[in-house]
Amino acid sequence: MSLLEVEDVEVRFGGVVALANLTFSIAAGEIFALIGPNGAGKTTLFNVVSRLYQPSQGAVRFAGTDLLALPAHRIAASGIARTFQNLALIPGLSVLDNVAVGAHAATSAGFWRSGLRLNRGEERRVRADALGLLDRLGLADLAQRPCAGLPYGTLKRIELARAMVARPRLLLLDEPAAGLTHAEVDELGGVIRSLRDEHDLTVLLVEHHMGMVMGISDNVVVMDLGAKIAEGPPADVQANPAVIAAYLGAPVEEV
Amino acid sequence: MSAAGRLRDTRSIIVVSGVLVVVVLALPQVLDAFWTRRITLWIPLALAALGLNLLTGYNGQISVGHGALYGVGAYSTALILNEWKWPQLAAIAASAVICFVAGVAVGLPALRIKGLYLALVTLAVATLFPQVLEQFSGTTGGSAGLAITNQEMNRRGVLADRAIRVEAPTWTGLADDQWAYYVFLAVAALCFLVVRNLVRSRVGRSMIAIRDNEVAAEVSGVNVAIVKVLTFGVSAALAGVGGAIFAILQARVSSGSFTLVASLYFLVAVVVGGSASIAGPAIGAVAIGLFQDVVTPALPESVTPWDLNAKAATPLILGTMLILLMLAAPGGIVGSARQLRARLAVRAQRPADGPIPTPTTGGTP
Ligand SMILES: Nc1ncnc2c1ncn2[C@@H]1O[C@H](COP(=O)(O)OP(=O)(O)OP(=O)(O)O)[C@@H](O)[C@H]1O
Ligand SMILES: [Mg+2]
């Protein structure tokens, strides 16, 4: 059964059509890749699913519910978490607290309970979860450090921990491998796969690193100029002439 | 930092706070009645700064209207005590609730506007408040002021209006001034504790997340609008508690105390003490208190040959200091202390650890 359904979605910015009648669906448990050249509309789609952008037409359903009926801050609670292409961490918080922010939707202590410290049990759980994820991603040593000043690849992993701490059903990753070394990319691919296996996760992956996309995804959608130009298992998509043309004639592996 | 270093750090924090608590508690025993009254008046300033710091330091919403919210607390208390003769602590609590509502009302525009535009709305509130007081001078006393009084039997056995006091119960053996200091210090300590709990919680994390990256906060599930408005309310409630205590200590309220200048003093206290820190507002209030009560009186009435009145120029002096401080030490006193501690820690570790380790306890950016 499909977990996320994107149906006939259109997004315009003035004269620019960022998404044009985009339709696809993701089955539960898949690693689903969304690829395409710069400006194809991949991040725009993430922002539609996050409810940061309002599509001018179309529907987005998650586990049968209409996402477009929810405000942005309710998306996390419905089971969707994401990372950002250009990092959206909170420099004023420690690494651990950054991850804890991700647990917001899964916890409930408000002003009253927090001010009177009636939140201790919940706080303990959040910290344990956050530390567990940091440990899982090899970042436990950094828990108390401020985020500011850490290397780019580390920050990307902190964002991944923040997204995972809410125990989402669908994880949206926007270029998680950008800025990583070859060895780190391979490791990240393994991490994404095992997170999927351990947590019954479904992953929507946007990535320019073709080695990783072809290596770990079950299905791929290729976009160009806001429209879908190909869809299918990695091997099929790779051989598709339209895809090769979109990537300026270069063989897909080398991009 | 090594475990031993952290232990040493924790221990020195405990020692320093212990000494501070003793000093703060001993002050009314050491100082005379005049100075006890002066330093008691620093408490409402610290509370207003605490509230403003929660809003501006932790949540990133700028307000130059807290002088007015402080005023709402002061007038609420004055009217409640005069009209209904409630116990003083009950009047303070009621003023906090009233100011919470007022704060939510002032904070509502913040949902649509941000940054400097919000500052402009609060500026309007700060400017209009004294004029509104003048407008309703029948109730508020306007610039002439409103005395807070009780009917009491005087020596000749006649009922007469008498300015309210904070009366020390006889079992304490304390003078009224000393008692007032301890009671309001306890109220302030409670408020600081609640704010500390708040900023170290799920709510505090979302406040800071909103300040630093609103989209990240929203995507993590934070209802940005609700957190902003409630933070404004809590911030105003704290300023209101300060205003209420101020009114009780003065036994009088007048519109001149709640002008834009009051708002600026709170802002200076936050910046001088160190924004987004818990001790900052208290330290800033002490710094401003010292400035007002020690430095200002020492300034000459007129500086020849220009015949400048240095006393009248204190807001100007304070403003200049604020700007210089923001340039020299943007983290305020708390930020500078953190930086110094980090630097000392680095120096202390150097012989044992060989190469210079990077400081991990440095001031927040
Ligand atoms: N907020 C916005 N305002 C105006 N135009 C936008 C906005 N966001 C995206 N666009 C435009 O929409 C198109 C798609 O952009 P998008 O960021 O979704 O591409 P992308 O596939 O993520 O590209 P990249 O691989 O470079 O990240 C681009 O033409 C972009 O300029
Ligand atoms: Mg993108």
XYZ file of C-alpha atoms and ligand atoms in Angstrom:
652
model
C 0.000 0.000 0.000
C 1.317 3.424 -0.730
C 2.274 5.609 2.205
C 2.737 8.906 0.396
C 0.739 9.875 -2.649
C 1.583 12.960 -4.633
C -1.088 13.654 -7.201
C -1.034 16.225 -9.966
C 0.825 18.774 -7.835
C 1.665 22.152 -9.330
C 3.719 24.928 -7.715
C 4.399 28.280 -9.359
C 6.667 31.117 -8.338
C 5.542 34.026 -10.463
C 6.240 32.840 -14.002
C 8.383 29.870 -12.930
C 6.638 26.512 -12.830
C 8.620 24.712 -10.110
C 6.400 21.625 -10.104
C 4.261 20.698 -13.101
C 1.524 18.079 -12.623
C 3.795 15.870 -10.601
C 2.365 12.482 -9.678
C 4.007 9.549 -7.936
C 3.488 7.369 -4.912
C 5.784 5.740 -2.401
C 5.105 2.308 -0.913
C 5.614 1.765 2.803
C 9.114 0.514 3.586
C 10.767 1.706 0.361
C 13.799 3.835 -0.125
C 12.527 6.074 -2.879
C 14.873 8.439 -4.674
C 13.964 11.713 -6.336
C 16.656 12.876 -8.740
C 17.084 15.477 -11.412
C 19.323 18.352 -12.431
C 19.610 21.576 -10.407
C 16.356 23.483 -10.304
C 14.283 20.408 -11.204
C 11.961 21.045 -8.249
C 13.089 18.385 -5.757
C 13.407 20.691 -2.755
C 10.173 22.367 -3.764
C 8.412 19.024 -3.452
C 9.873 18.549 0.047
C 8.591 21.972 0.965
C 5.137 21.053 -0.302
C 5.093 17.907 1.818
C 6.346 19.950 4.818
C 3.524 22.429 4.112
C 5.983 25.286 3.730
C 4.839 25.859 0.121
C 1.207 25.861 -0.940
C 0.617 24.105 -4.278
C -1.701 25.848 -6.716
C -3.275 22.519 -7.542
C -3.087 18.849 -6.700
C -3.302 16.625 -3.650
C -0.840 15.116 -1.198
C -1.971 12.194 0.939
C -0.017 10.522 3.702
C -1.326 7.199 5.000
C -4.700 8.162 3.552
C -4.981 11.589 5.235
C -4.977 14.834 3.285
C -1.730 16.603 4.183
C -2.815 19.861 2.573
C -5.464 20.197 5.269
C -2.784 20.388 7.975
C -0.697 23.410 9.028
C 3.099 23.007 8.816
C 3.597 22.438 12.527
C 1.236 19.451 12.503
C 3.190 17.533 9.859
C 5.802 16.203 12.288
C 3.137 14.737 14.561
C 1.564 12.935 11.619
C 4.810 10.968 11.219
C 6.931 12.878 8.704
C 10.419 14.196 9.455
C 12.984 15.814 7.203
C 16.447 17.231 6.826
C 17.366 20.326 4.858
C 19.599 20.802 1.835
C 21.163 23.898 3.414
C 21.086 22.808 7.069
C 18.526 24.229 9.461
C 20.156 23.694 12.834
C 19.814 25.916 15.867
C 23.198 27.485 16.610
C 22.167 28.646 20.094
C 21.537 25.090 21.316
C 23.919 22.267 22.135
C 24.082 19.280 19.787
C 21.964 17.248 22.209
C 19.321 19.982 22.512
C 19.217 20.348 18.735
C 18.321 16.687 18.490
C 15.843 17.062 21.363
C 14.005 19.763 19.390
C 13.174 17.009 16.907
C 11.236 15.221 19.657
C 8.906 18.189 20.062
C 5.964 16.619 18.295
C 6.361 13.369 20.214
C 6.254 15.083 23.637
C 3.788 17.333 25.377
C 5.127 19.352 28.354
C 3.867 22.918 27.936
C 4.624 26.167 29.782
C 2.931 25.069 32.954
C 4.510 21.659 33.356
C 7.903 22.892 32.176
C 8.007 25.896 34.514
C 7.091 23.765 37.526
C 9.381 20.885 36.522
C 6.569 18.395 36.216
C 8.247 17.328 32.975
C 11.115 15.344 34.469
C 10.111 11.898 33.263
C 9.508 13.136 29.743
C 12.776 15.102 29.697
C 14.707 12.035 30.798
C 13.184 10.021 27.985
C 13.894 12.698 25.374
C 17.517 13.006 26.465
C 17.969 9.242 26.442
C 16.444 8.969 22.956
C 18.523 11.857 21.647
C 21.723 10.481 23.149
C 20.921 7.035 21.761
C 20.588 8.424 18.239
C 23.731 10.529 18.559
C 25.530 7.410 19.696
C 24.078 5.435 16.782
C 25.458 8.055 14.374
C 28.827 8.254 16.123
C 28.253 11.704 17.596
C 27.839 10.940 21.310
C 31.075 12.749 22.214
C 29.703 15.979 20.815
C 26.418 15.944 22.749
C 27.230 18.901 25.007
C 29.038 20.974 22.377
C 27.440 24.001 20.759
C 26.535 23.233 17.139
C 28.335 26.265 15.847
C 31.755 25.508 14.415
C 31.315 21.781 13.760
C 32.233 20.364 10.326
C 29.578 20.279 7.608
C 29.310 16.501 7.453
C 28.841 16.349 11.224
C 26.080 18.937 11.080
C 24.310 16.880 8.413
C 24.402 13.854 10.695
C 23.074 15.923 13.617
C 20.141 16.900 11.403
C 19.572 13.262 10.599
C 19.516 12.476 14.327
C 17.050 15.313 14.903
C 14.761 13.975 12.185
C 14.965 10.405 13.506
C 14.345 11.189 17.189
C 10.646 11.795 16.475
C 10.393 8.153 15.282
C 8.882 9.172 11.931
C 7.232 6.781 9.485
C 8.457 8.812 6.521
C 11.881 10.411 6.417
C 12.682 13.057 3.805
C 16.412 13.504 3.172
C 17.490 16.452 1.022
C 20.999 15.758 -0.279
C 22.361 14.023 2.814
C 25.619 13.102 1.054
C 26.528 16.620 -0.090
C 29.962 17.587 1.137
C 30.894 14.115 2.342
C 33.992 12.162 1.324
C 33.652 8.932 -0.685
C 34.095 6.743 2.365
C 31.565 8.786 4.311
C 29.028 8.512 1.487
C 29.284 4.720 1.507
C 28.888 4.666 5.265
C 25.879 6.992 5.099
C 24.201 4.735 2.550
C 24.598 1.842 4.977
C 23.248 3.934 7.855
C 20.148 4.958 5.883
C 19.448 1.354 4.941
C 19.814 0.035 8.449
C 17.729 2.851 9.922
C 15.024 1.876 7.450
C 15.265 -1.780 8.492
C 15.392 -1.112 12.242
C 12.622 1.464 12.429
C 10.105 0.387 9.765
C 10.972 3.567 7.981
C 10.076 4.784 4.530
C 12.669 7.090 2.996
C 12.299 9.738 0.320
C 15.810 10.583 -0.792
C 16.943 13.542 -2.869
C 20.551 13.096 -3.860
C 22.942 14.089 -6.629
C 25.392 11.352 -5.698
C 24.353 8.696 -8.228
C 26.447 5.929 -6.707
C 24.475 6.206 -3.510
C 21.093 6.588 -5.236
C 21.591 3.578 -7.446
C 23.064 1.590 -4.580
C 20.344 1.915 -1.980
C 17.057 2.915 -3.562
C 14.225 0.602 -4.505
C 12.597 3.048 -6.875
C 13.590 6.278 -8.559
C 11.659 9.215 -9.981
C 13.576 11.481 -12.323
C 12.446 15.079 -12.648
C 13.388 17.863 -14.989
C 11.977 21.395 -14.973
C 9.308 20.433 -12.470
C 7.977 17.444 -14.399
C 8.496 13.722 -14.002
C 10.478 12.328 -16.947
C 11.078 8.761 -15.802
C 10.193 6.357 -13.021
C 11.182 2.840 -12.061
C 13.863 0.680 -10.479
C 17.386 2.201 -10.570
C 18.707 0.022 -13.388
C 15.794 0.861 -15.729
C 15.984 4.560 -15.023
C 19.718 4.621 -15.608
C 19.268 3.268 -19.109
C 16.400 5.613 -19.998
C 17.369 7.907 -22.912
C 15.227 10.798 -21.624
C 17.121 10.696 -18.363
C 20.476 10.674 -20.078
C 19.383 13.633 -22.193
C 18.262 15.575 -19.138
C 21.697 15.138 -17.659
C 23.196 16.804 -20.762
C 24.070 13.550 -22.400
C 26.441 12.471 -19.670
C 26.193 8.853 -18.525
C 24.281 8.962 -15.257
C 26.981 7.323 -13.128
C 29.437 10.097 -13.766
C 27.254 13.013 -12.720
C 36.484 18.942 28.947
C 37.853 16.154 31.150
C 35.700 14.657 33.891
C 38.050 16.059 36.534
C 37.830 19.489 34.936
C 34.063 19.353 34.891
C 34.014 18.329 38.542
C 36.310 21.225 39.413
C 34.034 23.495 37.429
C 30.897 22.273 39.187
C 32.562 22.627 42.553
C 33.691 26.189 41.907
C 30.190 27.088 40.697
C 28.738 25.710 43.932
C 31.256 27.662 46.044
C 30.667 30.907 44.159
C 26.872 30.579 44.340
C 27.081 29.727 48.049
C 29.106 32.855 48.770
C 26.695 34.920 46.679
C 23.645 33.612 48.524
C 25.250 34.446 51.879
C 26.160 37.965 50.729
C 22.689 38.615 49.294
C 21.020 37.398 52.487
C 23.378 39.355 54.755
C 23.004 42.684 52.953
C 20.050 44.080 54.986
C 21.902 43.163 58.178
C 24.967 45.107 57.088
C 23.363 48.058 55.327
C 21.358 50.816 57.016
C 17.645 51.352 56.383
C 18.226 53.841 53.561
C 20.449 51.484 51.585
C 18.269 48.488 52.324
C 15.382 50.379 50.743
C 17.546 51.328 47.753
C 18.701 47.794 46.989
C 15.170 46.439 47.495
C 14.164 48.674 44.599
C 16.629 46.794 42.374
C 14.465 43.669 42.705
C 11.588 44.907 40.503
C 14.163 46.020 37.944
C 15.666 42.527 37.921
C 12.215 40.989 37.430
C 11.379 43.263 34.508
C 14.756 42.438 32.960
C 14.106 38.730 33.561
C 10.856 38.991 31.640
C 12.371 40.996 28.826
C 15.283 38.572 28.599
C 12.919 35.636 28.191
C 11.243 37.424 25.290
C 14.215 39.046 23.601
C 17.175 36.948 24.711
C 15.609 33.512 24.411
C 12.779 34.012 21.924
C 14.257 36.776 19.750
C 11.230 39.072 19.927
C 12.221 42.675 20.521
C 10.172 44.819 22.894
C 10.760 48.392 23.948
C 7.313 48.407 25.535
C 8.070 46.591 28.760
C 8.034 49.871 30.688
C 4.317 50.033 29.914
C 3.692 46.414 30.950
C 5.627 47.097 34.162
C 3.288 50.060 34.579
C 0.202 47.900 34.045
C 1.446 45.698 36.903
C 2.070 48.716 39.120
C -1.330 50.337 38.494
C -3.174 47.017 38.837
C -1.607 46.536 42.248
C -2.277 50.143 43.274
C -5.951 49.899 42.337
C -6.430 46.428 43.825
C -4.865 47.516 47.124
C -6.740 50.823 47.261
C -10.146 49.574 46.177
C -10.310 46.002 47.401
C -7.712 45.961 50.204
C -6.364 42.564 49.111
C -3.253 41.139 50.786
C -0.143 42.453 49.043
C 1.037 39.086 47.715
C -2.417 38.386 46.306
C -2.342 41.764 44.564
C 1.046 40.889 43.048
C -0.286 37.550 41.792
C -3.390 39.200 40.326
C -1.213 41.806 38.601
C 0.833 39.013 37.055
C -2.331 37.517 35.578
C -3.526 40.894 34.290
C -0.127 41.553 32.705
C -0.098 38.096 31.144
C -3.313 38.989 29.334
C -1.951 42.417 28.382
C 1.255 40.765 27.124
C -0.680 38.317 24.972
C -2.583 41.278 23.490
C 0.635 43.186 22.718
C 2.227 39.987 21.395
C -0.560 39.166 18.944
C 0.716 41.510 16.215
C 4.017 39.616 16.459
C 2.340 36.765 14.599
C 2.149 38.847 11.453
C 5.150 41.118 11.836
C 8.724 40.601 12.866
C 11.914 42.222 14.043
C 12.000 45.962 13.695
C 8.291 46.230 12.898
C 7.455 44.501 16.156
C 9.820 46.890 17.930
C 7.807 49.741 16.407
C 4.529 48.344 17.764
C 6.017 48.046 21.242
C 7.476 51.539 20.858
C 3.968 52.810 20.213
C 2.732 50.993 23.327
C 5.547 52.527 25.382
C 4.808 56.024 24.095
C 1.032 55.841 24.420
C 0.903 54.328 27.911
C 1.764 57.516 29.899
C -0.695 59.451 27.748
C -3.445 56.946 28.451
C -2.686 57.365 32.155
C -3.061 61.131 31.762
C -6.309 60.641 29.878
C -7.778 58.667 32.754
C -6.176 60.783 35.452
C -9.426 60.552 37.461
C -8.575 56.919 38.195
C -4.816 56.875 37.756
C -3.834 60.216 39.251
C -1.978 61.082 36.029
C 1.468 62.576 36.415
C 0.621 63.788 39.931
C 0.404 60.154 40.887
C -1.779 57.932 42.972
C -0.971 57.137 46.577
C -1.570 53.580 47.754
C -3.137 53.916 51.160
C -4.879 52.094 53.951
C -7.279 53.502 56.486
C -5.612 53.192 59.823
C -6.330 54.416 63.337
C -3.847 57.169 64.129
C -2.527 58.031 67.610
C -5.481 60.220 68.404
C -7.874 57.393 67.626
C -9.087 58.852 64.324
C -9.330 56.811 61.086
C -6.999 58.335 58.497
C -5.400 57.412 55.157
C -1.880 56.201 55.585
C 0.608 55.063 52.931
C 0.817 51.255 52.829
C 3.876 49.559 54.246
C 5.269 46.056 54.166
C 4.983 45.157 57.810
C 7.362 42.663 59.354
C 5.635 40.114 61.606
C 6.908 40.524 65.166
C 8.214 36.942 65.396
C 10.857 37.752 62.785
C 12.476 40.466 64.863
C 13.165 42.266 61.571
C 12.633 45.907 60.689
C 9.979 46.515 58.000
C 12.638 47.406 55.426
C 14.552 44.224 56.050
C 11.381 42.139 55.865
C 10.334 43.772 52.588
C 13.742 42.939 51.131
C 13.501 39.270 52.113
C 9.891 38.828 51.000
C 10.416 40.363 47.580
C 13.747 38.613 47.186
C 11.897 35.337 47.749
C 9.273 36.283 45.145
C 12.044 37.148 42.692
C 13.948 33.938 43.449
C 10.795 31.971 42.692
C 10.364 33.782 39.375
C 14.004 33.196 38.408
C 13.639 29.518 39.275
C 10.534 29.128 37.126
C 12.233 30.869 34.194
C 15.285 28.666 34.613
C 13.080 25.564 34.495
C 11.269 26.945 31.484
C 14.332 27.701 29.364
C 15.822 24.279 30.074
C 12.707 22.456 28.931
C 10.880 21.500 25.772
C 9.324 24.972 25.810
C 12.706 26.688 26.222
C 14.156 24.693 23.348
C 11.296 25.748 21.102
C 11.720 29.404 22.143
C 15.389 29.286 21.153
C 14.609 27.307 17.994
C 12.140 30.021 16.949
C 14.737 32.694 17.659
C 17.444 30.948 15.621
C 15.525 29.183 12.867
C 11.777 29.504 12.644
C 11.410 27.019 9.781
C 13.360 24.350 11.674
C 11.142 24.923 14.703
C 7.960 24.652 12.670
C 9.063 21.528 10.815
C 9.923 19.927 14.177
C 6.312 20.484 15.207
C 6.567 23.714 17.186
C 3.431 25.822 16.954
C 5.390 29.016 16.423
C 2.422 31.354 16.873
C 1.352 29.880 20.203
C 4.873 29.799 21.635
C 5.532 33.400 20.596
C 2.326 34.758 22.046
C 2.569 32.775 25.295
C 6.206 33.821 25.711
C 5.090 37.415 25.338
C 2.454 36.787 28.002
C 4.858 35.177 30.479
C 7.418 37.898 29.822
C 4.799 40.556 30.535
C 3.637 38.717 33.667
C 7.203 38.828 35.032
C 7.476 42.540 34.255
C 4.094 42.919 35.935
C 5.313 41.241 39.121
C 8.207 43.707 39.061
C 5.848 46.654 38.584
C 3.599 45.408 41.390
C 6.533 45.180 43.814
C 7.733 48.596 42.684
C 4.305 50.094 43.428
C 4.174 48.530 46.892
C 7.691 49.712 47.769
C 6.926 53.259 46.661
C 3.374 53.195 48.068
C 2.610 55.371 45.065
C 2.414 55.185 41.278
C 2.758 58.004 38.777
C 2.901 58.076 35.001
C 6.471 59.406 34.966
C 7.843 56.046 36.156
C 6.582 54.100 33.151
C 7.879 55.976 30.153
C 10.029 54.803 27.289
C 13.061 55.490 29.487
C 11.951 52.688 31.848
C 11.780 50.305 28.870
C 15.268 51.312 27.840
C 16.617 50.702 31.353
C 15.261 47.141 31.202
C 16.878 46.625 27.835
C 20.182 47.963 29.142
C 19.950 45.623 32.149
C 19.490 42.645 29.802
C 22.355 43.601 27.519
C 24.749 44.568 30.329
C 24.012 41.402 32.299
C 24.100 39.119 29.283
C 21.085 38.163 27.203
C 19.864 34.556 27.033
C 21.333 33.743 30.427
C 19.561 33.281 33.744
C 21.925 35.283 35.950
C 22.226 38.044 33.348
C 19.105 40.069 34.241
C 19.960 39.989 37.960
C 23.542 41.082 37.330
C 22.348 43.742 34.908
C 19.841 45.051 37.448
C 22.589 45.322 40.083
C 24.813 47.155 37.600
C 22.033 49.623 36.763
C 21.091 49.966 40.427
C 24.668 50.802 41.330
C 24.799 53.272 38.476
C 21.566 54.995 39.513
C 22.149 55.006 43.246
C 25.905 55.412 43.492
C 27.233 56.986 40.301
C 24.378 59.343 39.438
C 24.242 61.066 42.859
C 27.972 61.675 42.604
C 27.581 63.492 39.284
C 27.664 67.309 39.452
C 24.465 69.328 38.989
C 26.219 71.566 36.557
C 29.431 71.277 34.663
C 31.071 74.656 34.106
C 31.650 76.389 31.822
C 28.790 74.901 29.754
C 26.371 74.636 32.628
C 25.486 71.070 31.669
C 23.389 69.115 34.115
C 25.155 65.771 34.307
C 22.377 64.235 36.421
C 19.759 64.975 33.799
C 22.022 63.397 31.221
C 22.081 59.955 32.880
C 19.841 58.271 30.287
C 22.224 59.613 27.661
C 25.239 58.283 29.567
C 23.536 54.933 30.016
C 22.600 54.774 26.343
C 26.162 55.535 25.306
C 27.437 52.849 27.652
C 24.959 50.414 26.141
C 26.237 51.026 22.627
C 29.891 50.795 23.677
C 29.206 47.597 25.586
C 27.421 45.988 22.652
C 30.524 46.678 20.591
C 33.088 45.586 23.181
C 31.299 42.692 24.909
C 28.163 41.599 23.070
C 27.634 38.750 25.563
C 27.371 41.170 28.486
C 28.880 40.411 31.862
C 27.804 36.760 31.838
C 29.158 36.228 28.323
C 32.490 37.807 29.195
C 32.755 35.706 32.356
C 32.103 32.523 30.364
C 34.761 33.470 27.860
C 37.234 34.194 30.625
C 36.505 30.878 32.304
C 36.991 29.030 29.037
C 40.297 30.787 28.502
C 41.456 29.961 32.023
C 40.405 26.335 31.557
C 42.492 26.153 28.398
C 45.506 27.587 30.211
C 45.059 25.191 33.138
C 44.937 22.167 30.823
C 47.906 23.090 28.688
C 50.776 21.588 30.731
C 49.033 18.241 31.207
C 47.484 17.807 27.771
C 50.297 19.070 25.598
C 48.794 20.886 22.614
C 46.264 23.616 23.273
C 42.792 22.071 23.393
C 39.968 24.058 21.935
C 37.705 25.570 24.585
C 34.379 23.791 24.749
C 32.683 26.050 27.257
C 33.077 29.218 25.201
C 30.377 31.873 25.173
C 27.374 31.160 23.030
C 27.524 32.941 19.678
N 10.938 30.285 -2.636
C 11.109 30.350 -3.962
N 10.842 31.477 -4.627
C 11.003 31.565 -5.951
N 11.438 30.546 -6.713
C 11.733 29.394 -6.117
C 11.586 29.224 -4.704
N 11.954 27.965 -4.375
C 12.302 27.375 -5.516
N 12.179 28.205 -6.572
C 12.449 27.903 -7.973
O 11.838 26.677 -8.259
C 12.670 25.884 -9.087
C 12.951 24.561 -8.417
O 13.815 24.770 -7.311
P 14.219 23.636 -6.281
O 14.979 24.286 -5.204
O 13.020 22.863 -5.916
O 15.193 22.749 -7.169
P 16.017 21.458 -6.760
O 15.575 20.371 -7.636
O 15.945 21.245 -5.304
O 17.484 21.902 -7.195
P 18.897 21.619 -6.481
O 19.345 20.297 -6.976
O 19.761 22.716 -7.005
O 18.692 21.695 -5.031
C 13.917 26.707 -9.355
O 13.743 27.366 -10.581
C 13.923 27.684 -8.234
O 14.550 28.885 -8.640
Mg 17.258 21.258 -3.778
